[in-house]
Short mmCIF file of C-alpha atoms in Angstrom, two decimals:
data_model
loop_
_atom_site.label_atom_id
_atom_site.label_comp_id
_atom_site.label_asym_id
_atom_site.label_seq_id
_atom_site.Cartn_x
_atom_site.Cartn_y
_atom_site.Cartn_z
CA MET A 36 -0.07 -0.06 -0.14
CA PRO A 37 1.67 3.29 -0.89
CA ILE A 38 2.20 5.88 1.48
CA THR A 39 0.83 9.31 0.93
CA ASN A 40 2.68 12.45 1.61
CA SER A 41 0.23 13.39 4.60
CA ASP A 42 1.39 10.14 5.99
CA LEU A 43 4.85 10.46 5.63
CA LEU A 44 4.63 14.01 7.24
CA GLU A 45 2.33 12.68 10.27
CA ARG A 46 4.63 10.12 11.11
CA TYR A 47 7.80 12.44 10.77
CA MET A 48 6.08 14.88 13.40
CA HIS A 49 5.19 11.91 15.47
CA ALA A 50 8.56 10.96 16.00
CA VAL A 51 10.04 14.26 16.55
CA ARG A 52 7.06 15.04 19.12
CA PHE A 53 7.99 11.59 21.01
CA LEU A 54 11.45 13.09 21.80
CA LEU A 55 10.48 16.53 22.85
CA PRO A 56 9.42 17.99 26.34
CA GLU A 57 5.80 17.25 26.98
CA ALA A 58 5.00 20.65 27.91
CA GLN A 59 6.60 22.08 24.43
CA GLN A 60 5.55 19.18 22.16
CA ALA A 61 2.56 20.83 20.53
CA ASP A 62 4.00 24.23 20.00
CA ILE A 63 7.37 22.83 18.53
CA VAL A 64 5.57 20.27 16.43
CA ALA A 65 3.13 23.15 14.92
CA GLU A 66 6.07 25.31 14.32
CA ILE A 67 8.07 22.85 12.06
CA GLY A 68 4.96 21.47 10.55
CA GLU A 69 4.25 25.00 9.33
CA ASP A 70 7.90 25.18 7.97
CA LEU A 71 7.95 21.76 6.31
CA GLN A 72 4.56 22.85 4.51
CA SER A 73 5.89 25.95 3.18
CA GLN A 74 9.06 24.01 2.29
CA VAL A 75 6.80 21.84 0.19
CA GLU A 76 4.88 24.63 -1.45
CA GLU A 77 7.89 26.36 -2.52
CA ARG A 78 9.27 22.91 -4.23
CA GLU A 79 6.20 22.20 -5.76
CA ALA A 80 5.81 25.97 -7.14
CA ALA A 81 9.76 25.27 -8.66
CA LEU A 82 8.73 21.82 -10.08
CA GLY A 83 5.44 22.88 -11.45
CA HIS A 84 3.74 19.79 -9.96
CA THR A 85 2.89 18.10 -6.83
CA LEU A 86 5.52 16.56 -4.77
CA GLY A 87 5.95 12.40 -5.40
CA GLU A 88 6.92 10.22 -2.43
CA ASP A 89 10.69 10.27 -3.14
CA ASP A 90 10.70 13.94 -3.33
CA LEU A 91 9.12 14.38 0.11
CA VAL A 92 11.40 11.55 1.60
CA ALA A 93 14.51 13.49 0.00
CA LEU A 94 13.06 16.65 1.52
CA LEU A 95 12.66 14.92 5.23
CA LYS A 96 16.14 13.27 5.02
CA LYS A 97 17.61 16.97 4.22
CA ARG A 98 15.96 18.15 7.09
CA GLY A 99 17.39 15.32 9.42
CA SER A 100 16.10 12.59 11.71
CA PRO A 101 13.48 13.10 14.21
CA ALA A 102 16.30 12.60 16.82
CA LYS A 103 18.54 15.53 15.26
CA VAL A 104 15.69 18.05 14.85
CA ALA A 105 14.44 17.50 18.78
CA GLY A 106 17.67 17.48 19.56
CA GLY A 107 18.29 20.85 18.74
CA TYR A 108 15.28 21.91 21.24
CA LEU A 109 16.69 19.95 24.44
CA PRO A 110 18.90 21.78 26.80
CA GLU A 111 22.74 20.75 26.55
CA ARG A 112 23.11 17.90 29.48
CA ARG A 113 26.14 16.67 31.24
CA LEU A 114 26.74 14.57 33.94
CA MET A 115 29.20 16.77 35.62
CA ASN A 116 31.26 19.95 35.26
CA PRO A 117 34.24 19.17 33.01
CA ALA A 118 36.12 21.18 35.62
CA MET A 119 35.42 18.47 38.13
CA LEU A 120 36.68 15.70 35.96
CA PRO A 121 40.30 15.37 37.41
CA VAL A 122 39.26 15.61 40.83
CA TYR A 123 36.69 12.73 39.79
CA TRP A 124 39.42 10.69 38.18
CA LEU A 125 41.42 11.02 41.39
CA VAL A 126 38.97 10.18 43.85
CA LEU A 127 37.83 7.10 41.80
CA LYS A 128 41.08 6.00 41.40
CA ILE A 129 41.90 6.42 45.34
CA VAL A 130 38.56 4.63 46.13
CA LEU A 131 39.39 1.84 44.12
CA LEU A 132 42.89 1.61 45.52
CA TRP A 133 41.43 1.75 48.97
CA VAL A 134 38.72 -0.52 48.55
CA TYR A 135 40.40 -3.30 45.99
CA VAL A 136 43.81 -3.76 47.06
CA PRO A 137 42.73 -5.08 50.74
CA LEU A 138 40.05 -6.85 49.36
CA PHE A 139 42.02 -8.78 47.00
CA ALA A 140 44.62 -9.65 49.59
CA PHE A 141 42.81 -10.41 52.39
CA VAL A 142 39.40 -11.85 51.08
CA PHE A 143 40.00 -13.18 47.59
CA LEU A 144 43.76 -14.26 47.87
CA GLY A 145 43.50 -16.34 50.90
CA PRO A 146 40.37 -18.60 50.04
CA VAL A 147 42.22 -19.10 46.67
CA LEU A 148 44.93 -20.59 48.10
CA ALA A 149 43.01 -22.75 50.39
CA VAL A 150 40.53 -24.25 48.37
CA ALA A 151 40.75 -27.57 46.39
CA ARG A 152 39.56 -25.90 43.20
CA PRO A 153 41.16 -22.55 43.19
CA GLY A 154 40.05 -22.12 39.50
CA GLU A 155 36.41 -21.89 40.15
CA LEU A 156 36.85 -19.64 43.03
CA LEU A 157 38.88 -17.38 40.89
CA LEU A 158 36.40 -17.36 38.41
CA ARG A 159 33.83 -16.50 41.04
CA CYS A 160 36.03 -14.03 42.53
CA CYS A 161 36.54 -12.13 39.26
CA VAL A 162 32.75 -11.64 38.61
CA GLU A 163 32.40 -10.35 41.99
CA TYR A 164 35.19 -7.94 41.23
CA TRP A 165 33.71 -6.55 38.09
CA ARG A 166 30.45 -6.22 39.92
CA ALA A 167 32.01 -4.28 42.81
CA ALA A 168 33.85 -2.14 40.35
CA PHE A 169 30.81 -1.31 38.49
CA MET A 170 29.02 -0.41 42.18
CA THR A 171 31.87 1.63 43.13
CA VAL A 172 32.30 3.55 39.72
CA GLY A 173 28.47 3.93 39.62
CA MET A 174 28.35 5.22 43.25
CA VAL A 175 31.42 7.92 42.61
CA THR A 176 29.94 8.99 39.53
CA THR A 177 26.46 9.30 41.34
CA VAL A 178 27.81 11.62 44.21
CA PHE A 179 29.60 13.68 41.65
CA ALA A 180 26.55 14.27 39.42
CA LEU A 181 24.37 14.91 42.50
CA LEU A 182 27.51 17.50 43.56
CA ASP A 183 27.10 19.19 40.27
CA ARG A 184 23.49 19.18 39.94
CA TYR A 185 23.03 20.97 43.25
CA GLN A 186 25.68 23.45 42.61
CA VAL A 187 27.73 22.19 45.44
CA LYS A 188 30.83 24.16 45.80
CA PHE A 189 34.18 22.58 47.50
CA GLN A 190 35.65 25.90 48.11
CA HIS A 191 34.29 29.35 47.67
CA ALA A 192 35.28 31.05 44.53
CA ASP A 193 36.65 34.18 45.91
CA SER A 194 38.34 32.41 48.97
CA TRP A 195 41.01 30.57 47.28
CA ASN A 196 44.63 31.43 48.44
CA PRO A 197 47.82 31.24 45.84
CA ARG A 198 49.93 30.12 48.90
CA LYS A 199 47.62 27.09 49.54
CA LEU A 200 48.00 25.79 45.76
CA PRO A 201 49.49 22.46 45.45
CA ARG A 202 53.15 22.57 44.66
CA VAL A 203 54.09 21.64 40.85
CA PRO A 204 54.47 17.59 40.91
CA GLY A 205 58.03 17.07 38.89
CA THR A 206 58.45 13.75 37.04
CA GLN A 207 60.70 12.41 40.00
CA ASP A 208 57.40 12.84 41.91
CA ALA A 209 55.26 10.67 39.80
CA MET A 210 58.05 7.83 39.53
CA THR A 211 58.07 7.97 43.36
CA ARG A 212 54.66 7.68 43.80
CA TRP A 213 54.58 4.50 41.66
CA LYS A 214 57.50 2.98 43.05
CA HIS A 215 55.90 3.01 46.66
CA LEU A 216 52.34 1.93 45.19
CA ALA A 217 53.90 -1.24 43.76
CA GLY A 218 55.93 -1.51 47.30
CA SER A 219 52.75 -1.06 49.20
CA ILE A 220 50.89 -3.36 46.94
CA PHE A 221 53.68 -6.16 47.03
CA GLY A 222 53.88 -5.42 50.99
CA VAL A 223 49.93 -6.37 51.41
CA ALA A 224 50.50 -9.45 49.33
CA ALA A 225 53.29 -10.51 51.35
CA ALA A 226 51.78 -9.95 54.62
CA ALA A 227 48.71 -12.07 53.22
CA PHE A 228 51.11 -14.94 52.18
CA TRP A 229 52.99 -14.97 55.40
CA ALA A 230 49.61 -14.80 57.33
CA TYR A 231 48.11 -17.73 55.61
CA LEU A 232 51.43 -19.77 55.22
CA MET A 233 52.72 -19.72 58.95
CA TRP A 234 49.51 -19.35 60.71
CA ARG A 235 49.69 -21.67 63.65
CA ARG A 236 52.13 -23.88 61.80
CA SER A 237 54.62 -25.94 63.36
CA GLU A 238 55.51 -28.12 60.22
CA PHE A 239 55.23 -28.76 56.57
CA SER A 240 54.60 -32.00 55.50
CA GLY A 241 53.16 -33.96 52.63
CA PHE A 242 56.69 -34.44 51.05
CA PRO A 243 57.68 -37.57 49.15
CA GLY A 244 58.26 -40.34 51.16
CA GLY A 245 56.56 -39.05 54.40
CA SER A 246 59.15 -36.25 55.25
CA ARG A 247 57.99 -33.62 57.25
CA ILE A 248 60.03 -30.02 57.76
CA ILE A 249 59.61 -29.25 61.58
CA LEU A 250 59.79 -25.26 62.28
CA GLY A 251 61.77 -24.14 65.21
CA PRO A 252 60.02 -22.55 68.09
CA VAL A 253 61.51 -19.04 66.66
CA TRP A 254 59.23 -18.91 63.77
CA LYS A 255 56.29 -18.65 66.52
CA LEU A 256 58.12 -15.89 68.14
CA ILE A 257 58.54 -13.93 64.84
CA TYR A 258 55.34 -14.63 63.61
CA TRP A 259 53.39 -11.64 64.49
CA PRO A 260 56.44 -9.20 64.25
CA VAL A 261 57.10 -10.15 60.86
CA LEU A 262 53.57 -9.49 60.21
CA GLY A 263 53.29 -6.12 61.72
CA LEU A 264 56.22 -5.13 60.27
CA THR A 265 55.27 -6.09 56.73
CA LEU A 266 51.72 -4.21 57.06
CA THR A 267 53.73 -1.36 58.46
CA SER A 268 56.04 -1.14 55.61
CA ALA A 269 52.88 -1.38 53.44
CA PHE A 270 51.05 1.13 55.17
CA PHE A 271 53.66 3.96 55.10
CA ASP A 272 54.43 3.18 51.34
CA LEU A 273 50.84 3.84 50.64
CA LEU A 274 51.34 7.24 52.40
CA SER A 275 54.34 8.07 50.55
CA SER A 276 52.67 7.14 47.24
CA LEU A 277 50.17 9.57 48.10
CA TYR A 278 52.25 12.08 49.55
CA PRO A 279 55.78 11.78 48.07
CA ARG A 280 57.36 14.95 49.77
CA TRP A 281 57.39 13.45 53.03
CA THR A 282 60.97 12.45 52.87
CA ARG A 283 61.91 13.04 55.86
CA VAL A 284 59.40 11.07 57.77
CA ARG A 285 59.60 8.19 55.32
CA SER A 286 63.26 8.06 55.78
CA GLY A 287 62.80 7.77 59.59
CA VAL A 288 59.99 5.04 59.64
CA ARG A 289 62.29 3.04 56.87
CA ILE A 290 65.28 3.26 59.31
CA GLY A 291 62.79 2.03 62.14
CA ILE A 292 61.39 -0.67 59.92
CA ASP A 293 65.16 -1.91 58.79
CA THR A 294 66.18 -1.90 62.56
CA GLY A 295 63.20 -4.06 63.30
CA LEU A 296 64.25 -6.43 60.55
CA LEU A 297 67.65 -7.09 61.66
CA LEU A 298 66.56 -7.63 65.17
CA LEU A 299 64.30 -10.22 63.95
CA VAL A 300 66.88 -12.00 61.46
CA ALA A 301 69.29 -11.80 64.41
CA ALA A 302 66.91 -13.73 66.52
CA VAL A 303 66.32 -16.30 63.85
CA LEU A 304 70.09 -16.93 63.41
CA LYS A 305 70.83 -16.71 67.29
CA ALA A 306 68.17 -19.60 67.70
CA GLY A 307 69.95 -22.19 66.29
CA ASN A 308 68.56 -24.44 63.53
CA PRO A 309 65.45 -23.01 62.07
CA VAL A 310 64.30 -25.99 60.82
CA GLU A 311 64.42 -29.74 61.40
CA PHE A 312 63.89 -32.77 58.98
CA ALA A 313 61.80 -35.94 60.12
CA GLY A 314 60.30 -38.97 58.18
CA TRP A 315 60.06 -42.39 57.90
CA SER A 316 61.58 -43.49 54.58
CA LEU A 317 65.06 -41.43 55.09
CA SER A 318 67.81 -42.73 56.72
CA ALA A 319 69.11 -40.80 59.83
CA ARG A 320 71.96 -39.33 57.82
CA ASP A 321 70.17 -38.56 54.97
CA LEU A 322 67.68 -36.33 57.33
CA ALA A 323 70.77 -34.68 59.21
CA ASN A 324 72.43 -33.86 55.35
CA SER A 325 68.98 -32.60 54.36
CA ALA A 326 68.52 -30.42 57.52
CA THR A 327 72.29 -29.20 57.27
CA SER A 328 71.48 -28.10 53.59
CA VAL A 329 67.98 -26.44 54.18
CA ASN A 330 69.42 -24.54 57.29
CA GLY A 331 72.64 -23.46 55.07
CA SER A 332 70.23 -22.02 52.74
CA ILE A 333 68.11 -20.25 55.02
CA ARG A 334 71.21 -18.75 56.78
CA ILE A 335 72.40 -17.58 53.36
CA ILE A 336 69.20 -16.06 52.78
CA LEU A 337 68.94 -14.26 56.20
CA ILE A 338 72.66 -13.15 55.41
CA MET A 339 71.56 -11.58 52.14
CA VAL A 340 68.58 -9.84 53.62
CA VAL A 341 70.95 -8.31 56.89
CA VAL A 342 73.38 -6.86 53.83
CA ILE A 343 70.58 -5.61 52.01
CA THR A 344 68.48 -4.10 54.78
CA ILE A 345 71.89 -2.27 56.41
CA GLY A 346 72.23 -0.97 52.83
CA ASP A 347 68.85 0.55 52.74
CA ALA A 348 69.43 1.71 56.35
CA ILE A 349 72.85 3.37 55.20
CA HIS A 350 70.72 4.93 51.96
CA GLU A 351 67.89 6.26 54.32
CA ILE A 352 70.32 7.91 56.70
CA LEU A 353 72.39 9.66 54.04
CA ARG A 354 69.18 10.94 52.52
CA LEU A 355 68.21 12.30 55.93
CA TRP A 356 71.73 13.83 56.37
CA ARG A 357 71.61 15.53 52.99
CA GLY A 358 68.20 16.56 53.57
CA ARG A 359 69.46 18.73 56.65
CA ARG A 360 72.36 19.92 54.75
CA ALA A 361 70.52 21.14 51.82
CA LYS A 362 69.75 24.75 51.29
CA PRO A 363 66.31 25.94 50.67
CA ALA A 364 65.87 26.41 46.72
CA ALA A 365 65.68 29.57 44.89
CA ILE A 366 62.59 30.30 43.05
CA PRO A 367 63.09 29.15 39.45
CA SER A 368 62.71 31.55 36.79
CA MET A 369 59.45 31.09 34.81
CA GLN A 370 59.71 30.24 31.16
CA TYR A 371 56.59 31.05 29.42
CA ARG A 372 55.99 29.84 25.80
CA MET B 255 51.10 17.09 10.44
CA HIS B 256 47.26 17.36 10.11
CA THR B 257 45.44 15.60 7.26
CA ASN B 258 43.06 17.26 4.89
CA ALA B 259 40.51 16.02 6.74
CA ALA B 260 41.42 16.75 10.16
CA SER B 261 42.21 20.48 9.19
CA SER B 262 38.82 20.51 7.26
CA ASP B 263 37.18 19.52 10.83
CA ILE B 264 39.18 22.14 12.70
CA PHE B 265 37.77 24.88 10.03
CA ASP B 266 34.33 23.56 10.51
CA ASN B 267 34.58 23.61 14.43
CA LEU B 268 35.91 27.19 14.24
CA ARG B 269 33.89 28.23 11.60
CA LEU B 270 30.87 26.85 13.65
CA GLU B 271 31.91 28.99 16.94
CA LEU B 272 32.44 32.12 14.57
CA ARG B 273 28.86 31.80 13.34
CA ARG B 274 27.27 31.34 16.63
CA GLY B 275 27.18 34.79 17.78
CA CYS B 276 27.04 36.48 14.46
CA LEU B 277 23.88 34.42 13.96
CA VAL B 278 22.45 35.77 16.99
CA VAL B 279 23.02 39.50 16.05
CA ALA B 280 21.83 38.80 12.51
CA VAL B 281 18.31 37.20 13.48
CA LEU B 282 17.84 39.97 16.34
CA ALA B 283 18.77 42.71 13.58
CA GLN B 284 16.48 40.93 10.79
CA LEU B 285 13.69 40.79 13.51
CA TYR B 286 13.43 44.64 13.70
CA THR B 287 10.52 43.73 11.10
CA GLU B 288 8.04 40.95 12.06
CA HIS B 289 8.82 37.67 10.03
CA TYR B 290 7.51 34.12 10.63
CA GLY B 291 10.25 31.61 10.79
CA TYR B 292 10.28 30.43 7.24
CA VAL B 293 10.48 33.77 5.65
CA LEU B 294 13.02 35.10 8.09
CA ARG B 295 15.45 32.15 6.95
CA LYS B 296 14.81 33.09 3.29
CA ALA B 297 15.48 36.89 3.76
CA LEU B 298 18.83 35.79 6.09
CA GLU B 299 19.51 33.56 3.00
CA ASP B 300 19.07 36.32 0.52
CA HIS B 301 21.25 38.62 2.50
CA GLY B 302 24.23 35.86 2.14
CA LEU B 303 23.71 34.10 5.74
CA ALA B 304 22.17 30.95 5.39
CA ILE B 305 20.88 29.21 8.27
CA ASP B 306 19.78 25.70 8.74
CA GLU B 307 16.29 25.23 10.36
CA ASN B 308 17.58 23.03 12.66
CA THR B 309 19.84 25.98 14.05
CA LEU B 310 17.02 28.72 13.42
CA TYR B 311 13.96 27.32 15.36
CA PRO B 312 15.75 26.56 18.44
CA LEU B 313 17.61 29.59 18.60
CA LEU B 314 14.44 31.64 18.09
CA ARG B 315 12.72 29.72 21.17
CA ARG B 316 15.98 30.52 23.13
CA LEU B 317 15.94 34.24 22.25
CA GLU B 318 12.16 34.25 23.28
CA SER B 319 12.94 32.73 26.53
CA GLN B 320 15.61 35.06 27.17
CA GLY B 321 13.09 37.97 26.73
CA LEU B 322 14.58 39.22 23.57
CA LEU B 323 11.76 38.09 21.14
CA VAL B 324 8.24 38.41 21.41
CA SER B 325 6.29 35.61 19.35
CA GLN B 326 2.63 35.45 18.18
CA TRP B 327 0.31 32.58 16.19
CA ARG B 328 -1.68 34.14 13.64
CA GLU B 329 -3.55 33.07 10.57
CA GLU B 330 -2.14 33.90 7.17
CA GLU B 331 -2.70 32.54 3.58
CA LYS B 332 -5.05 30.02 5.30
CA ARG B 333 -2.50 28.67 7.93
CA ASN B 334 -1.40 29.16 11.46
CA LYS B 335 2.31 30.84 11.56
CA ARG B 336 4.12 32.20 14.36
CA PHE B 337 5.42 35.49 14.06
CA TYR B 338 8.69 36.94 15.82
CA ARG B 339 9.78 40.39 16.44
CA LEU B 340 12.15 42.26 18.63
CA SER B 341 10.89 42.82 22.27
CA PRO B 342 11.41 46.03 23.95
CA LEU B 343 14.38 44.23 25.69
CA GLY B 344 15.67 43.25 22.41
CA GLU B 345 15.33 46.58 21.23
CA GLU B 346 17.47 47.88 24.14
CA VAL B 347 20.43 45.10 23.51
CA LEU B 348 20.50 44.76 20.07
CA PRO B 349 22.56 48.39 19.64
CA ASN B 350 24.88 47.43 22.44
CA LEU B 351 25.51 44.25 20.62
CA LEU B 352 26.00 45.76 17.34
CA ALA B 353 28.35 48.29 18.87
CA GLU B 354 30.40 45.45 20.51
CA TRP B 355 30.45 43.64 17.07
CA ARG B 356 31.67 46.63 15.16
CA LYS B 357 34.29 47.36 17.95
CA MET B 358 35.50 43.51 17.25
CA THR B 359 35.42 43.58 13.41
CA SER B 360 37.40 47.35 13.41
CA ALA B 361 40.05 45.72 16.12
CA LEU B 362 40.25 42.48 13.83
CA GLU B 363 41.32 45.01 10.59
CA ARG B 364 43.73 46.95 12.72
CA ILE B 365 45.44 43.57 13.58
CA LEU B 366 45.55 42.54 10.11
CA GLY B 367 46.47 45.81 8.88
CA GLY B 368 47.27 45.69 5.45
CA ARG B 369 48.06 41.95 5.17
CA SER B 370 46.12 40.02 2.68
CA LEU B 371 45.53 36.63 3.59
CA ALA B 372 44.88 34.10 0.83
CA ALA B 373 41.41 31.80 1.42
CA ALA B 374 41.96 28.40 1.85
CA PRO B 375 39.88 25.99 -0.45
CA ARG B 376 36.35 25.82 0.71
CA SER B 377 35.40 23.02 3.17
CA ALA B 378 32.81 20.25 1.80
CA SER B 379 30.21 21.02 4.65
CA GLN B 380 30.47 24.84 4.01
CA ASP B 381 29.57 24.20 0.30
CA LYS B 382 27.02 21.72 0.90
CA GLU B 383 25.44 24.27 3.38
CA GLU B 384 25.64 27.47 1.07
CA ARG B 385 23.89 25.32 -1.84
#
């Protein structure tokens, strides 16, 4: 069944009307209809005959889709002021970091290591992670959209002070931030691993031939101090990533952590053999040899830890010393391009 | 280095920005005398300022909501048409806008001095619009 010109016009006007605000629909559609009618008459006068279906379709296509036509009458909408975007991204990153790093380390990583089918649990965790990510992004976005909608200002426009503006970040700052952030994530993961591996454990079993590695009493002694020290280090790394210019505080804390670590290593080295071997399938001589070999390896590793820790402590002491001697920097000359 | 398409896009965007303010002044100036939309568009086109219907009608509504125009539905040639003209506020604002416009064009003339800048080839959208 052929479509008449008035049918085509009515369909077009109806589609435009549907997309307009209700209060203005009739008024706007009447005006657009009148304009289209004038165009049709002008075209017919030029051609000398009534417009055919194809001519009218061409005219409507030239006018634009109903969405385009209606769009011109709608107010410009935005979720938030572009000026708020940098703050939005910063808040989003911080929220994601604070929510998901601990969540991953303590809630997901532990069960994954413990259950018989970690693949299945990992998949479930990934689904939960995505769901939580969408919720967090949604919530942060909603809060910012509401702030923008109701014109909440963080600071009165005239009350700003040039002295209180943040310092200009250098490339060194960015590198330091990432280094400490990586250190913090590693620290949390290491603490979770230690907590899971050594919690109330006195031996490691399940080796071929029924062998067991029996932990010396010193491991129980250092369990909580190691956990505390690792988490403290991770926490200060996170603080350092947020405030990379707190170099003196950072160096002081680092020296304290290094000292604590040296004391713990000294306690393990002083306590005699860190581990013993037991097992019904090995001879006493083999057990003794294995224990000697493993204890020797542990001691070598601990001595390496001591060397690295002393090196780190010296580095931090030198940094503190240099910081005290350094003269205040002159105001740099500005170059405008 | 920009490709031709990219430079054409940049030109189109800048041209759009440049035209936006000029169109407001032109529409207000043309509505010293009463017109309905279709005739207004034709009058502007005859003066060399082509304007798309989808730009003109929303602009007329915006200017009316700002109080610069008044409108009235009236029957003419057996059809209802919406006639626009400058409001008293529009009559007050338009001379100031024109003074500002003249100040800007004369400043631009002084900036350009005697330099003649060769016009680049016209963009596709510009040609299309003016056809």
